[in-house]
XYZ file of C-alpha atoms in Angstrom:
247
model
C 76.932 104.503 128.376
C 75.207 103.329 125.801
C 76.196 102.951 122.167
C 73.013 102.395 119.430
C 73.124 99.615 116.694
C 70.288 99.669 114.351
C 69.720 97.793 110.900
C 67.328 97.798 108.189
C 66.689 95.213 105.467
C 65.810 97.119 102.405
C 62.712 95.979 100.602
C 61.533 96.987 97.253
C 60.606 100.676 98.021
C 62.645 103.403 98.425
C 64.237 105.118 101.437
C 62.174 107.650 103.242
C 64.270 110.636 102.569
C 62.253 113.424 104.451
C 65.043 113.611 107.225
C 67.668 114.185 104.664
C 69.244 117.371 103.242
C 68.358 118.372 99.498
C 72.089 118.390 98.458
C 72.783 114.646 99.731
C 69.532 113.490 97.532
C 71.028 115.231 94.738
C 74.654 113.875 95.479
C 73.193 110.194 95.357
C 71.583 110.797 92.044
C 74.765 110.216 90.261
C 74.810 106.512 91.588
C 73.381 103.209 90.212
C 70.175 102.431 91.483
C 71.475 99.690 93.891
C 74.198 101.934 95.542
C 71.939 104.961 95.300
C 69.727 102.881 97.269
C 72.040 101.926 99.850
C 74.155 105.011 100.344
C 70.243 106.791 101.065
C 69.309 104.049 103.328
C 71.954 104.079 105.605
C 71.897 107.985 106.033
C 67.770 107.613 106.496
C 69.250 104.882 109.573
C 71.344 107.273 110.692
C 69.377 110.410 110.546
C 66.216 108.177 112.535
C 68.709 107.494 115.291
C 70.061 111.018 115.566
C 65.829 112.035 115.866
C 65.451 109.154 118.244
C 68.959 110.221 120.301
C 69.291 113.345 120.248
C 65.898 115.040 118.629
C 68.099 116.064 115.455
C 65.141 116.184 112.773
C 67.554 116.616 110.104
C 70.865 114.604 109.125
C 73.931 116.965 110.228
C 76.477 117.653 107.783
C 79.077 115.382 107.108
C 82.639 115.326 105.378
C 84.861 112.368 104.990
C 88.314 111.322 106.726
C 91.376 110.679 104.949
C 90.238 106.857 104.156
C 87.243 107.838 102.927
C 85.110 107.217 106.040
C 81.876 109.551 106.576
C 81.813 111.383 109.946
C 79.873 114.455 110.629
C 81.624 117.774 109.894
C 80.727 119.268 113.219
C 83.226 117.495 115.983
C 81.039 117.968 118.685
C 78.833 115.323 117.207
C 78.783 111.771 117.808
C 80.876 109.103 115.712
C 79.327 106.836 113.706
C 79.934 103.514 111.531
C 78.352 102.205 108.298
C 77.977 98.711 107.288
C 76.374 96.701 104.516
C 75.378 92.817 103.666
C 73.119 91.734 100.945
C 69.834 93.846 101.391
C 71.085 94.619 105.101
C 72.030 98.172 105.727
C 73.798 98.833 109.483
C 74.600 101.761 111.618
C 76.461 101.925 114.676
C 76.215 105.358 116.453
C 78.549 106.370 119.329
C 77.611 108.068 122.734
C 79.791 111.021 124.081
C 82.973 111.643 122.571
C 83.873 107.783 121.776
C 84.476 106.244 118.235
C 82.974 103.193 117.260
C 83.145 100.726 113.940
C 80.397 98.280 112.848
C 80.696 95.736 110.187
C 77.987 92.916 109.380
C 78.495 90.061 107.107
C 75.957 87.386 105.924
C 76.250 83.818 106.846
C 78.027 81.551 104.214
C 77.616 84.167 101.227
C 81.331 84.140 100.742
C 83.074 81.942 98.122
C 85.889 79.441 98.937
C 87.882 81.723 97.497
C 87.655 84.289 99.512
C 87.066 82.170 103.069
C 90.627 80.988 101.780
C 92.248 84.598 101.349
C 90.299 85.678 104.809
C 92.083 82.868 106.401
C 95.521 83.984 105.277
C 95.041 87.146 107.556
C 94.570 84.846 110.421
C 96.818 84.059 113.979
C 98.122 80.293 114.744
C 95.772 81.216 117.349
C 92.735 82.138 115.606
C 93.135 79.078 113.548
C 93.271 76.734 116.327
C 89.491 78.776 117.710
C 88.027 77.985 114.471
C 88.845 74.370 114.496
C 88.037 73.937 117.898
C 84.244 75.303 117.394
C 81.473 73.190 115.860
C 81.048 75.322 112.293
C 84.396 76.603 110.937
C 82.829 78.806 107.913
C 81.055 80.479 110.756
C 83.583 81.071 113.274
C 86.162 81.904 110.386
C 83.256 84.749 109.464
C 82.749 85.812 112.682
C 86.698 86.732 113.233
C 86.339 88.274 109.988
C 83.762 90.699 110.787
C 85.443 91.030 114.445
C 88.521 92.189 112.616
C 86.588 94.283 109.862
C 84.954 96.323 112.891
C 88.038 97.175 114.635
C 89.633 98.075 111.876
C 87.167 100.879 111.134
C 87.135 102.336 114.541
C 90.878 102.687 114.340
C 90.386 104.309 110.900
C 92.609 101.519 109.583
C 92.103 99.570 105.909
C 92.457 96.039 104.989
C 95.916 96.083 104.104
C 96.905 97.103 108.624
C 95.946 93.481 109.328
C 99.184 93.294 111.044
C 98.682 96.017 113.754
C 95.659 93.977 114.768
C 95.690 90.311 116.912
C 92.499 88.457 118.197
C 92.789 86.075 121.175
C 89.271 84.745 120.908
C 90.204 81.361 123.246
C 91.191 84.149 125.674
C 88.520 86.510 124.936
C 91.601 89.229 124.108
C 92.434 91.024 121.631
C 95.777 93.302 120.562
C 95.686 96.714 118.498
C 98.755 98.490 117.995
C 96.972 101.561 117.210
C 94.667 101.836 120.076
C 94.900 100.247 123.449
C 91.352 100.839 124.437
C 89.014 98.999 122.530
C 86.282 95.849 123.285
C 84.621 94.080 120.596
C 80.984 92.424 120.686
C 80.154 89.788 117.603
C 77.037 87.787 117.216
C 75.928 85.023 115.014
C 72.415 85.108 113.982
C 70.849 82.714 111.667
C 71.510 84.984 108.594
C 73.741 87.392 109.999
C 77.148 87.822 111.336
C 77.497 91.536 113.228
C 80.451 93.279 115.121
C 80.113 96.114 117.189
C 83.525 97.891 118.317
C 83.482 100.412 120.990
C 85.549 102.088 123.905
C 85.618 100.055 127.013
C 83.762 102.902 128.655
C 80.656 101.660 126.969
C 78.799 99.318 128.997
C 75.719 98.841 126.812
C 74.652 98.463 123.297
C 71.082 99.020 122.401
C 70.069 97.272 119.667
C 67.271 98.957 116.855
C 65.454 97.979 113.728
C 63.933 100.355 111.190
C 60.564 99.706 109.077
C 59.404 102.208 106.795
C 56.225 102.165 108.454
C 56.836 102.136 112.214
C 60.561 103.632 111.971
C 62.694 102.343 114.634
C 61.745 99.753 116.742
C 63.771 99.070 119.754
C 64.989 95.273 119.680
C 67.061 94.747 122.883
C 69.451 95.942 125.161
C 72.925 93.980 126.013
C 74.571 94.215 129.157
C 78.515 94.392 127.710
C 79.519 93.273 131.040
C 77.384 90.570 131.497
C 79.560 86.887 131.976
C 77.425 84.763 129.729
C 76.355 86.913 126.527
C 74.866 83.437 124.516
C 76.686 80.357 122.784
C 76.925 82.334 119.166
C 78.735 85.947 121.047
C 82.126 86.611 121.287
C 83.641 89.251 123.253
C 86.826 91.128 122.828
C 88.432 93.313 124.914
C 92.034 94.889 125.016
C 94.862 93.629 126.299
C 96.473 95.507 129.374
C 99.013 97.947 128.444
C 102.031 95.925 130.070
C 101.006 92.818 128.312
C 100.919 94.398 124.913
C 104.396 96.268 125.236
C 105.669 92.709 126.135
C 104.251 90.942 122.875
C 105.243 93.989 120.778
């Protein structure tokens, strides 16, 4: 089973909206220019994925969950997650009846004050792992991105930090809300991204969108590979009995 992560670095031109319903386009008209561009780009990216993977020519209807996260109104359609960083828009699309969460961050885009506030949420084990890395700022951003993607999957907000513990040194995580999560985070020269998925996913397909060429396949990641690269971090849920022991 595979999930799909697509991203789009927005240029000056406007998103093509031929796969987006007219009422969605009209709704976006109330936003300022920057927010409207990102709103429509995210939905264009999702619509192109739905067409590529499932052959659905038009973006299906969407509603908001109780915490404001968008989802398809048809419960039989797959889950998805949006993320934004700088001029980059990302979409993570699940396959089958699974949940996903996506977060992306620009490398070194945060102020010192923001990084310090992120550090407040970290456990002693997370801080020790960060200090053991060659680049503490990059490592801190990586854990923050991982955390946010998992909280999106579990439909929790930033105030639910206490329900989630990361153990990067051992490749484990502990969520009070769910006991069946894996998260994959990668650091690129300008971007950090993290995809939170169910353990049933064994592949993650990466796509990039170009306005002229539509979706371009970048690569496919085997989520069970032992060596994913020096900047890739994969965490999986602790076994249930160990979670109970530590609660």
